[in-house]
Short mmCIF file of C-alpha atoms in Angstrom, two decimals:
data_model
loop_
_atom_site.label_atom_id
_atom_site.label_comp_id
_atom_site.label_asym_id
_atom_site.label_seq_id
_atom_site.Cartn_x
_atom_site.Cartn_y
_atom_site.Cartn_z
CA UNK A 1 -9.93 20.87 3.09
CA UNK A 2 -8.72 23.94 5.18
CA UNK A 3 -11.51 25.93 6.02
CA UNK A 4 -10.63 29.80 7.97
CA UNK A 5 -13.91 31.46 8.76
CA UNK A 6 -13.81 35.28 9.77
CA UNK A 7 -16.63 36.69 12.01
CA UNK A 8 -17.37 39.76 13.73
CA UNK A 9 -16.99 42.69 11.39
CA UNK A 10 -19.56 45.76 11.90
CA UNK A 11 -20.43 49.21 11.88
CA UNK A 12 -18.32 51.14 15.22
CA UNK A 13 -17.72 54.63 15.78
CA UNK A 14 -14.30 55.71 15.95
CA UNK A 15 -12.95 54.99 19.68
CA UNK A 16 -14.96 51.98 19.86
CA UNK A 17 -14.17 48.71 20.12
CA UNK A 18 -14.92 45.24 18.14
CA UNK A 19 -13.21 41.80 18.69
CA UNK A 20 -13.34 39.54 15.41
CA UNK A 21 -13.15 35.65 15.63
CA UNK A 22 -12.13 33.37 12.49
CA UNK A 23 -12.62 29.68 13.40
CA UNK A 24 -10.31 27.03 11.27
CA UNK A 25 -10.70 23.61 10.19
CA UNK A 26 -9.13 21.06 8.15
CA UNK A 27 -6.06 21.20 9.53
CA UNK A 28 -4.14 21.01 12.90
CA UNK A 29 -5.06 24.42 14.28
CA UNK A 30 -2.99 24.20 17.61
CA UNK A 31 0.54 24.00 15.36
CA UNK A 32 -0.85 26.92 12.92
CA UNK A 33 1.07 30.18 13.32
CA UNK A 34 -2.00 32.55 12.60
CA UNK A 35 -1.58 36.35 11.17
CA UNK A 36 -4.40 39.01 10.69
CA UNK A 37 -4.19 40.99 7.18
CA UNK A 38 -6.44 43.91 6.07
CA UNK A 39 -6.92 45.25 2.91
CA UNK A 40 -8.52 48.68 2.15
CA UNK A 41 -9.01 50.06 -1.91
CA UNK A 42 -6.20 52.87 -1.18
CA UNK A 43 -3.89 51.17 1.00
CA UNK A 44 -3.73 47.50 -0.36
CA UNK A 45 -2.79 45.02 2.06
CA UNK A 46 -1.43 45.58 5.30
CA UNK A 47 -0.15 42.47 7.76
CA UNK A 48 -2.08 43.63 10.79
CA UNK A 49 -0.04 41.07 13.41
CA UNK A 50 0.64 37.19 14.18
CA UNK A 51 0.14 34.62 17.16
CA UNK A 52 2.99 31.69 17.01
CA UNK A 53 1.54 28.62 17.76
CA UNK A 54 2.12 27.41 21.80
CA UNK A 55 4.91 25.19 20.87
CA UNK A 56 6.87 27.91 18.99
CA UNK A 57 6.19 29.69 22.09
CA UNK A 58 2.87 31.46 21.02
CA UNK A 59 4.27 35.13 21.42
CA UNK A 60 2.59 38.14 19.76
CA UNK A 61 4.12 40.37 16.87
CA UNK A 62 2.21 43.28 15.95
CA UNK A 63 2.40 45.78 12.97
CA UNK A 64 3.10 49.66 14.12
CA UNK A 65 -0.25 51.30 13.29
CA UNK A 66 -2.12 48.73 15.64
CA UNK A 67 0.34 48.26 18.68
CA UNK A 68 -0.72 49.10 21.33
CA UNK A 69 -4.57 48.90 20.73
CA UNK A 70 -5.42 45.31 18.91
CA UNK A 71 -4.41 42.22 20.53
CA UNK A 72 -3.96 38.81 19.26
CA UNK A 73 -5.00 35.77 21.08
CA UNK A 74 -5.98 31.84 20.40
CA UNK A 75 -8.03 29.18 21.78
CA UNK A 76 -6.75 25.59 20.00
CA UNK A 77 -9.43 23.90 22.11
CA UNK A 78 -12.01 26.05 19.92
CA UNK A 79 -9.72 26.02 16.71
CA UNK A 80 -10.33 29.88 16.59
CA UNK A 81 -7.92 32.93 17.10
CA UNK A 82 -9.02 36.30 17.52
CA UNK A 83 -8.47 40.17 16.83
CA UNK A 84 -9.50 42.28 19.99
CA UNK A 85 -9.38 46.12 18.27
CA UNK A 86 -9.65 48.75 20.78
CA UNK A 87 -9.45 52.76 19.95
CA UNK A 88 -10.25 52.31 16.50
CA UNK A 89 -9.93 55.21 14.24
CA UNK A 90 -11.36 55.75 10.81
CA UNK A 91 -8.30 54.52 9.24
CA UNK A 92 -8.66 51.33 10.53
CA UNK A 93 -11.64 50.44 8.05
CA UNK A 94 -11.26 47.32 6.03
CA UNK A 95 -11.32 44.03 5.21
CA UNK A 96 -10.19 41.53 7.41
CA UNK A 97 -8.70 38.49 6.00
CA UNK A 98 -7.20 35.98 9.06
CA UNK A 99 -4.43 33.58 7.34
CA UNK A 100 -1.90 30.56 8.60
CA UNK A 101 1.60 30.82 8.13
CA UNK A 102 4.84 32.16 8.63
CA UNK A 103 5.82 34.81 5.68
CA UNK A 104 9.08 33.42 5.65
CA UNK A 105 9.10 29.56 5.75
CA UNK A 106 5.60 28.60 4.44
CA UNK A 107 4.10 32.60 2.81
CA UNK A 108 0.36 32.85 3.81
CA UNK A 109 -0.97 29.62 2.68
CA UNK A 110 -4.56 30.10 3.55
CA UNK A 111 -7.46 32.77 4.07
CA UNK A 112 -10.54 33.35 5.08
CA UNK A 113 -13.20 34.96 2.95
CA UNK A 114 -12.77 38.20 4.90
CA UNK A 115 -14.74 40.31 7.32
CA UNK A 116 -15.48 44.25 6.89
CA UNK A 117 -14.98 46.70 9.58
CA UNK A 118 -16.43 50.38 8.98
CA UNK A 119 -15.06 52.88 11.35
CA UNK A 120 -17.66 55.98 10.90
CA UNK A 121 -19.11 58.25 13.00
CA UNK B 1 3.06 54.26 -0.52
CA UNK B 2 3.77 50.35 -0.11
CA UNK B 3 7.26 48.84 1.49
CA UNK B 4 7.57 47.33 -1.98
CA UNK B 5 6.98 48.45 -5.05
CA UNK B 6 5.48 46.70 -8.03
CA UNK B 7 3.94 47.66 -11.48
CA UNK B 8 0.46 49.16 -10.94
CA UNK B 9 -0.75 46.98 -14.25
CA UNK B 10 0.53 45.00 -16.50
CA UNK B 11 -1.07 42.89 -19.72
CA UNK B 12 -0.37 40.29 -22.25
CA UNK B 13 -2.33 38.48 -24.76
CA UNK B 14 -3.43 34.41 -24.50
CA UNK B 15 -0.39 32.19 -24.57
CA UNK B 16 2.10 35.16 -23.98
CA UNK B 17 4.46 35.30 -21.06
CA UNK B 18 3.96 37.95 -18.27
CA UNK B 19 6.50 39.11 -15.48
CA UNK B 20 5.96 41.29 -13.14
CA UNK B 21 8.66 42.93 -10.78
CA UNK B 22 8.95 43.90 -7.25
CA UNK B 23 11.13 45.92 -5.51
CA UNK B 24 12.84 46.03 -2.02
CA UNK B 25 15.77 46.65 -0.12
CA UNK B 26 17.94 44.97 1.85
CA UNK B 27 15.73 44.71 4.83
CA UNK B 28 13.23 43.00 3.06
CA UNK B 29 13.49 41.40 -0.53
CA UNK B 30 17.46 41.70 0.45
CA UNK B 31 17.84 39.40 3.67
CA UNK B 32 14.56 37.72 2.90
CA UNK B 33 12.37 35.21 1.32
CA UNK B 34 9.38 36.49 -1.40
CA UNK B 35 5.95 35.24 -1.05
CA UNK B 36 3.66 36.16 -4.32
CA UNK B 37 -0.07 36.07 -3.91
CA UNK B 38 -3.41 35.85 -6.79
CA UNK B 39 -6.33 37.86 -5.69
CA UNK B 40 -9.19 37.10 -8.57
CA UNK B 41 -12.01 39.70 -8.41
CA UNK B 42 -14.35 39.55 -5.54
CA UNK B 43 -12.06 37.03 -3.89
CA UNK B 44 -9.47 36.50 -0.76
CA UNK B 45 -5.28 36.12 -2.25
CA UNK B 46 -4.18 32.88 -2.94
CA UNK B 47 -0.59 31.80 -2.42
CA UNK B 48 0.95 31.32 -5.85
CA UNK B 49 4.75 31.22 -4.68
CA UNK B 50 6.56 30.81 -1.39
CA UNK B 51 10.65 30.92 -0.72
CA UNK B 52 11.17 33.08 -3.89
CA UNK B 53 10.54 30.23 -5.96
CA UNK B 54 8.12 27.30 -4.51
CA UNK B 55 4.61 26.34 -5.75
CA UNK B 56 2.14 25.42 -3.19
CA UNK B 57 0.84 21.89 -4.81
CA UNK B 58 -2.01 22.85 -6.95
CA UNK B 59 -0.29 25.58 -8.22
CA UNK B 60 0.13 25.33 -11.65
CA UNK B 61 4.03 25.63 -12.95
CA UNK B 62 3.42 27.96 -15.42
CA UNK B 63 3.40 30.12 -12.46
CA UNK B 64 7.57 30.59 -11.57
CA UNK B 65 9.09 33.20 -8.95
CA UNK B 66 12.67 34.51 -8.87
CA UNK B 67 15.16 36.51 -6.73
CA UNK B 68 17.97 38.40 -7.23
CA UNK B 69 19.43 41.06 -4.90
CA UNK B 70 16.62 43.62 -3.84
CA UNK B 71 14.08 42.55 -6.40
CA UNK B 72 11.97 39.61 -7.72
CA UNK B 73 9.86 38.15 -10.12
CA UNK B 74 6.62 36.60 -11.17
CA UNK B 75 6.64 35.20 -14.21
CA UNK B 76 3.63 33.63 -15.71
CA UNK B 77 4.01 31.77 -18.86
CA UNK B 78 1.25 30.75 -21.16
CA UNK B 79 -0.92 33.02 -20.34
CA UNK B 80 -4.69 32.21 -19.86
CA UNK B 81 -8.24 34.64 -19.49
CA UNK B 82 -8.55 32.93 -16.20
CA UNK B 83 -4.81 34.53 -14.46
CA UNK B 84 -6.44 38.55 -15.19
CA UNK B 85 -6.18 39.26 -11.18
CA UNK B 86 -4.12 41.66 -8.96
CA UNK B 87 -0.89 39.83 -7.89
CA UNK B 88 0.81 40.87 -4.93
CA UNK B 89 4.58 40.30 -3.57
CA UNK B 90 5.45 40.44 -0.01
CA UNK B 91 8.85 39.77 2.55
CA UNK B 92 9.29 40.05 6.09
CA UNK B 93 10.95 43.14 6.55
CA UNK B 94 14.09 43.33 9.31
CA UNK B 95 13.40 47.05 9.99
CA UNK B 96 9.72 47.23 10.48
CA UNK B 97 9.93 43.44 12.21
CA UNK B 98 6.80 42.21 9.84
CA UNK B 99 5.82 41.54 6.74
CA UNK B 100 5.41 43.94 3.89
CA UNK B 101 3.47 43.94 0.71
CA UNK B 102 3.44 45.44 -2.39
CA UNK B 103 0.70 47.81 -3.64
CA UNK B 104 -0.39 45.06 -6.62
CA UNK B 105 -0.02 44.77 -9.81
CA UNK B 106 -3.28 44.29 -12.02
CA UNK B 107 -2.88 42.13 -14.94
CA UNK B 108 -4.89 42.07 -17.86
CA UNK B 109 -5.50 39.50 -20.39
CA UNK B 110 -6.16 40.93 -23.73
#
């Protein structure tokens, strides 16, 4: 069974920074292409960015609001990617759901139960 | 204001058949495959179809996805009390360089 567990969401004032963590199992992480999603009550959901997986060259693709101030990264050896979100601003508050796939070839086969980030001051 | 744009509700009765519609352009739904997802309440979304028109396994097939042009369909046929959820499209978008959503459509099983 694939399991995607998301950790790490919090309270943090707006300019702060949080890193979340969502650790996978059940399937073979290191050839997952892994995407962050959020999804706030006004906005809906909102790809946040992607990691390829190392063989596919394991480049970084980021949506507009973010770039510049989250980062993607992996560790296969831990099964776990990760969300490092610097600056944050108010409008970053939401629900973070980490996913595999590619939208294209495979959609978003699985998530993760989520993790809330609250950007207040 | 979401990249596509679908139906904010839609409803049917037990045994009916549903579609909902989402709309694109021809950086997204246009030059791209459609991805439609099940969010029940209180849950993450669930991949329902994938490449316009392929079921995950598990996924039952009254549960069918279609393209044509700029737009595309869910269609949900036999409706059951156990489908009322938000259902959401979504297509990588050439322009913005990721994917895109649509704002969700709740349906509601009468």
């Amino acid at each position: 069974e694939v399991l995607l567990a998301e950790s790490g969401g919090g309270l943090v004032k707006p300019g702060g920074s949080l890193r979340l963590s969502c650790a996978g199992s059940g399937f073979t992480f290191s050839n997952a292409w892994m995407n962050w999603v959020r999804q706030t009550p006004g906005k809906g959901l909102e790809w946040v960015g992607r990691i390829k997986s190392k063989p596919d060259g394991g480049t970084t693709d980021y949506a507009a609001p973010v770039k510049g101030r989250f980062t993607v990264s992996r560790d296969d050896l831990k099964n776990t990617v990760y969300l490092q979100m610097n600056s944050l601003k108010i409008e970053d508050t939401a629900l973070y759901y980490c996913t595999t796939g590619s939208i294209s070839i495979t959609g978003f086969d699985y998530w993760g139960q989520g993790t809330l980030v609250t950007v207040s001051s | 204001q979401s990249v596509l744009t679908q139906p904010p509700s839609a409803s049917g009765t037990p045994g009916q058949r549903v579609t909902i519609s989402c709309s694109g352009s021809s950086s997204n739904i246009g030059s791209n495959y459609v991805s439609w997802y099940q969010q029940l309440p209180g849950t993450a979304p669930k991949l329902l179809i994938y490449r316009n028109n392929q079921r995950p396994s598990g996924v039952p097939d009254r549960f069918s996805g279609s393209k044509s042009d700029t737009s595309a369909s869910l269609a949900i046929s036999g409706l059951r009390s156990e489908d009322e959820a938000d259902y959401y499209c979504a297509a990588w978008d050439d322009r913005l360089s990721g994917p895109v959503f649509g704002g969700g459509t709740k349906l509601t099983v009468l």
